[in-house]
């Protein structure tokens, strides 16, 4: 779950955790987005509405200043069917499993990956860790991203089928009909 342009959009749902305050045994958080946060999520994602959004996440310290965030995110969203234009609702349930590392380590790793791209045979791609920015891991942002990545960009109401209007082709109506007409005129027909 990578966020290439994460700084370009606002954060509608925030729940920052200061990594220095995470105990060695880890930290468990259950989150639920407020009505204002859900409305902001809907606006950012271009959804009709976000009816509910919850996250159940665990943060566990790892070696080297890293932290692993695991858990699940659930949401109920309102969209518009692309076929019938009727309002529909969808359930989203996404698993989260991310590793966070200090920002400097993430930059160093990105440089190493970039250098390795000059090789003739590309190495197996491993998801780099997410950056811990200003000593904070934002669980709300993680949950929001999980919801946004799971949204169906072309939602359909159950049973809705797009049927294109089919018209019978005129045998004289084809890509070269104009050329044929010019040839016929030239021949004097």
mmCIF file of C-alpha atoms in Angstrom:
data_model
loop_
_atom_site.group_PDB
_atom_site.id
_atom_site.type_symbol
_atom_site.label_atom_id
_atom_site.label_comp_id
_atom_site.label_asym_id
_atom_site.label_seq_id
_atom_site.Cartn_x
_atom_site.Cartn_y
_atom_site.Cartn_z
ATOM 1 C CA UNK A 1 0.000 0.000 0.000
ATOM 2 C CA UNK A 2 2.232 2.764 -1.241
ATOM 3 C CA UNK A 3 1.335 6.438 -1.306
ATOM 4 C CA UNK A 4 3.475 8.020 -4.022
ATOM 5 C CA UNK A 5 1.933 11.478 -3.785
ATOM 6 C CA UNK A 6 0.820 11.414 -0.166
ATOM 7 C CA UNK A 7 1.705 15.051 0.532
ATOM 8 C CA UNK A 8 -0.522 16.339 -2.304
ATOM 9 C CA UNK A 9 -3.876 15.708 -0.637
ATOM 10 C CA UNK A 10 -5.424 16.798 2.656
ATOM 11 C CA UNK A 11 -5.815 14.372 5.550
ATOM 12 C CA UNK A 12 -9.530 14.105 6.321
ATOM 13 C CA UNK A 13 -9.085 11.554 9.139
ATOM 14 C CA UNK A 14 -6.170 12.014 11.511
ATOM 15 C CA UNK A 15 -5.103 9.922 14.467
ATOM 16 C CA UNK A 16 -1.406 10.609 15.071
ATOM 17 C CA UNK A 17 0.674 8.353 17.314
ATOM 18 C CA UNK A 18 4.050 9.581 18.605
ATOM 19 C CA UNK A 19 6.474 6.690 18.078
ATOM 20 C CA UNK A 20 8.551 7.641 21.142
ATOM 21 C CA UNK A 21 5.471 6.916 23.287
ATOM 22 C CA UNK A 22 4.785 3.428 21.879
ATOM 23 C CA UNK A 23 5.594 0.854 24.582
ATOM 24 C CA UNK A 24 7.903 -2.103 23.839
ATOM 25 C CA UNK A 25 4.852 -4.373 24.004
ATOM 26 C CA UNK A 26 3.151 -2.415 21.218
ATOM 27 C CA UNK A 27 -0.020 -0.402 21.011
ATOM 28 C CA UNK A 28 -3.567 -1.305 19.955
ATOM 29 C CA UNK A 29 -6.018 1.315 18.666
ATOM 30 C CA UNK A 30 -9.663 1.092 17.608
ATOM 31 C CA UNK A 31 -10.685 4.130 15.596
ATOM 32 C CA UNK A 32 -13.992 5.385 14.291
ATOM 33 C CA UNK A 33 -14.264 8.370 11.958
ATOM 34 C CA UNK A 34 -16.578 11.169 13.068
ATOM 35 C CA UNK A 35 -19.324 12.563 10.818
ATOM 36 C CA UNK A 36 -17.084 15.517 9.891
ATOM 37 C CA UNK A 37 -14.159 13.206 9.074
ATOM 38 C CA UNK A 38 -16.412 10.948 6.973
ATOM 39 C CA UNK A 39 -17.776 13.946 5.062
ATOM 40 C CA UNK A 40 -14.216 15.165 4.379
ATOM 41 C CA UNK A 41 -13.224 11.650 3.237
ATOM 42 C CA UNK A 42 -16.154 11.590 0.803
ATOM 43 C CA UNK A 43 -15.162 14.985 -0.626
ATOM 44 C CA UNK A 44 -11.500 14.029 -1.089
ATOM 45 C CA UNK A 45 -12.367 10.654 -2.701
ATOM 46 C CA UNK A 46 -15.209 11.992 -4.839
ATOM 47 C CA UNK A 47 -17.759 9.705 -3.167
ATOM 48 C CA UNK A 48 -21.428 10.483 -2.610
ATOM 49 C CA UNK A 49 -20.913 9.741 1.109
ATOM 50 C CA UNK A 50 -18.967 7.701 3.657
ATOM 51 C CA UNK A 51 -21.575 6.199 5.982
ATOM 52 C CA UNK A 52 -19.092 4.605 8.393
ATOM 53 C CA UNK A 53 -15.355 4.056 8.749
ATOM 54 C CA UNK A 54 -13.564 2.067 11.469
ATOM 55 C CA UNK A 55 -10.058 0.773 11.942
ATOM 56 C CA UNK A 56 -8.645 -1.803 14.341
ATOM 57 C CA UNK A 57 -4.848 -1.431 14.235
ATOM 58 C CA UNK A 58 -1.843 -2.757 16.131
ATOM 59 C CA UNK A 59 1.561 -1.008 16.182
ATOM 60 C CA UNK A 60 4.508 -3.237 17.145
ATOM 61 C CA UNK A 61 8.101 -1.953 17.527
ATOM 62 C CA UNK A 62 10.730 -3.775 15.444
ATOM 63 C CA UNK A 63 14.515 -3.489 15.381
ATOM 64 C CA UNK A 64 16.272 -0.442 13.954
ATOM 65 C CA UNK A 65 13.577 2.075 14.907
ATOM 66 C CA UNK A 66 11.021 0.375 12.688
ATOM 67 C CA UNK A 67 7.373 -0.235 13.499
ATOM 68 C CA UNK A 68 4.897 -2.658 11.961
ATOM 69 C CA UNK A 69 1.256 -1.638 11.662
ATOM 70 C CA UNK A 70 -1.245 -4.452 11.116
ATOM 71 C CA UNK A 71 -4.998 -4.765 11.365
ATOM 72 C CA UNK A 72 -8.142 -4.114 9.395
ATOM 73 C CA UNK A 73 -10.165 -1.192 8.106
ATOM 74 C CA UNK A 74 -13.900 -1.327 7.437
ATOM 75 C CA UNK A 75 -16.126 1.237 5.775
ATOM 76 C CA UNK A 76 -19.539 1.632 4.187
ATOM 77 C CA UNK A 77 -19.573 4.074 1.290
ATOM 78 C CA UNK A 78 -22.243 5.593 -0.938
ATOM 79 C CA UNK A 79 -21.590 5.883 -4.655
ATOM 80 C CA UNK A 80 -23.552 6.273 -7.875
ATOM 81 C CA UNK A 81 -24.034 3.315 -10.229
ATOM 82 C CA UNK A 82 -22.205 3.989 -13.513
ATOM 83 C CA UNK A 83 -24.956 2.215 -15.485
ATOM 84 C CA UNK A 84 -28.258 3.267 -13.898
ATOM 85 C CA UNK A 85 -27.068 6.403 -12.025
ATOM 86 C CA UNK A 86 -28.927 5.079 -8.966
ATOM 87 C CA UNK A 87 -27.388 5.578 -5.523
ATOM 88 C CA UNK A 88 -25.717 2.419 -4.190
ATOM 89 C CA UNK A 89 -23.837 1.453 -1.050
ATOM 90 C CA UNK A 90 -20.717 -0.703 -0.842
ATOM 91 C CA UNK A 91 -18.931 -2.449 2.014
ATOM 92 C CA UNK A 92 -15.161 -2.205 2.211
ATOM 93 C CA UNK A 93 -12.960 -4.416 4.356
ATOM 94 C CA UNK A 94 -9.202 -4.136 3.893
ATOM 95 C CA UNK A 95 -6.286 -5.708 5.719
ATOM 96 C CA UNK A 96 -3.348 -3.476 6.636
ATOM 97 C CA UNK A 97 0.252 -4.650 6.974
ATOM 98 C CA UNK A 98 2.801 -1.844 6.714
ATOM 99 C CA UNK A 99 6.304 -1.288 8.011
ATOM 100 C CA UNK A 100 7.396 2.204 9.008
ATOM 101 C CA UNK A 101 11.027 3.313 9.323
ATOM 102 C CA UNK A 102 12.813 6.574 10.163
ATOM 103 C CA UNK A 103 12.647 9.057 7.270
ATOM 104 C CA UNK A 104 16.432 9.035 6.687
ATOM 105 C CA UNK A 105 16.452 5.232 6.333
ATOM 106 C CA UNK A 106 13.589 5.351 3.820
ATOM 107 C CA UNK A 107 15.456 7.974 1.726
ATOM 108 C CA UNK A 108 18.626 5.862 1.825
ATOM 109 C CA UNK A 109 16.670 2.784 0.734
ATOM 110 C CA UNK A 110 15.034 4.710 -2.133
ATOM 111 C CA UNK A 111 18.495 5.791 -3.347
ATOM 112 C CA UNK A 112 19.707 2.167 -3.279
ATOM 113 C CA UNK A 113 16.656 1.009 -5.243
ATOM 114 C CA UNK A 114 17.224 3.765 -7.813
ATOM 115 C CA UNK A 115 20.895 2.781 -8.217
ATOM 116 C CA UNK A 116 19.925 -0.876 -8.679
ATOM 117 C CA UNK A 117 17.662 -0.038 -11.620
ATOM 118 C CA UNK A 118 20.705 0.257 -13.891
ATOM 119 C CA UNK A 119 21.203 -3.530 -13.704
ATOM 120 C CA UNK A 120 20.401 -5.582 -16.795
ATOM 121 C CA UNK A 121 18.100 -7.902 -14.842
ATOM 122 C CA UNK A 122 15.793 -6.168 -12.336
ATOM 123 C CA UNK A 123 15.927 -7.606 -8.810
ATOM 124 C CA UNK A 124 12.808 -8.851 -7.048
ATOM 125 C CA UNK A 125 10.836 -5.773 -5.989
ATOM 126 C CA UNK A 126 10.286 -5.387 -2.257
ATOM 127 C CA UNK A 127 7.908 -2.767 -0.898
ATOM 128 C CA UNK A 128 10.032 -0.172 0.865
ATOM 129 C CA UNK A 129 8.921 0.918 4.324
ATOM 130 C CA UNK A 130 6.768 3.989 4.816
ATOM 131 C CA UNK A 131 8.483 6.991 6.394
ATOM 132 C CA UNK A 132 7.955 8.017 9.995
ATOM 133 C CA UNK A 133 7.505 11.770 9.510
ATOM 134 C CA UNK A 134 8.364 14.068 12.434
ATOM 135 C CA UNK A 135 8.298 11.071 14.815
ATOM 136 C CA UNK A 136 4.615 10.348 14.068
ATOM 137 C CA UNK A 137 2.667 7.493 12.490
ATOM 138 C CA UNK A 138 -0.825 8.673 11.523
ATOM 139 C CA UNK A 139 -3.265 5.775 11.906
ATOM 140 C CA UNK A 140 -6.126 7.854 10.504
ATOM 141 C CA UNK A 141 -4.204 8.426 7.302
ATOM 142 C CA UNK A 142 -3.392 4.708 7.042
ATOM 143 C CA UNK A 143 -7.101 3.876 7.440
ATOM 144 C CA UNK A 144 -8.138 6.563 4.935
ATOM 145 C CA UNK A 145 -5.656 5.293 2.349
ATOM 146 C CA UNK A 146 -6.893 1.713 2.807
ATOM 147 C CA UNK A 147 -10.477 2.850 2.167
ATOM 148 C CA UNK A 148 -9.527 4.982 -0.847
ATOM 149 C CA UNK A 149 -7.501 2.167 -2.441
ATOM 150 C CA UNK A 150 -10.451 -0.239 -2.097
ATOM 151 C CA UNK A 151 -13.066 2.045 -3.707
ATOM 152 C CA UNK A 152 -14.460 0.613 -6.942
ATOM 153 C CA UNK A 153 -13.977 3.371 -9.541
ATOM 154 C CA UNK A 154 -16.875 1.979 -11.637
ATOM 155 C CA UNK A 155 -19.512 0.797 -9.161
ATOM 156 C CA UNK A 156 -22.549 -1.048 -10.520
ATOM 157 C CA UNK A 157 -25.865 -1.730 -8.931
ATOM 158 C CA UNK A 158 -26.411 -5.470 -8.570
ATOM 159 C CA UNK A 159 -27.796 -6.837 -11.831
ATOM 160 C CA UNK A 160 -27.153 -3.612 -13.784
ATOM 161 C CA UNK A 161 -25.841 -4.353 -17.257
ATOM 162 C CA UNK A 162 -24.702 -1.800 -19.785
ATOM 163 C CA UNK A 163 -26.268 -2.491 -23.153
ATOM 164 C CA UNK A 164 -24.907 -0.392 -25.973
ATOM 165 C CA UNK A 165 -27.389 0.659 -28.636
ATOM 166 C CA UNK A 166 -26.655 -1.431 -31.694
ATOM 167 C CA UNK A 167 -27.624 -0.109 -35.108
ATOM 168 C CA UNK A 168 -27.435 -2.089 -38.310
ATOM 169 C CA UNK A 169 -24.631 -0.922 -40.552
ATOM 170 C CA UNK A 170 -25.392 0.344 -44.014
ATOM 171 C CA UNK A 171 -23.235 -1.659 -46.463
ATOM 172 C CA UNK A 172 -22.319 1.642 -48.133
ATOM 173 C CA UNK A 173 -21.241 3.104 -44.764
ATOM 174 C CA UNK A 174 -17.705 1.927 -44.181
ATOM 175 C CA UNK A 175 -14.308 3.621 -43.750
ATOM 176 C CA UNK A 176 -13.557 3.582 -47.488
ATOM 177 C CA UNK A 177 -17.039 4.620 -48.724
ATOM 178 C CA UNK A 178 -15.822 8.167 -49.468
ATOM 179 C CA UNK A 179 -12.852 6.867 -51.422
ATOM 180 C CA UNK A 180 -15.103 4.494 -53.404
ATOM 181 C CA UNK A 181 -17.447 7.379 -54.238
ATOM 182 C CA UNK A 182 -14.511 9.433 -55.544
ATOM 183 C CA UNK A 183 -13.313 6.512 -57.670
ATOM 184 C CA UNK A 184 -16.817 5.955 -59.029
ATOM 185 C CA UNK A 185 -17.102 9.669 -59.945
ATOM 186 C CA UNK A 186 -13.702 9.560 -61.600
ATOM 187 C CA UNK A 187 -14.754 6.542 -63.681
ATOM 188 C CA UNK A 188 -17.924 8.366 -64.692
ATOM 189 C CA UNK A 189 -20.383 6.099 -62.988
#
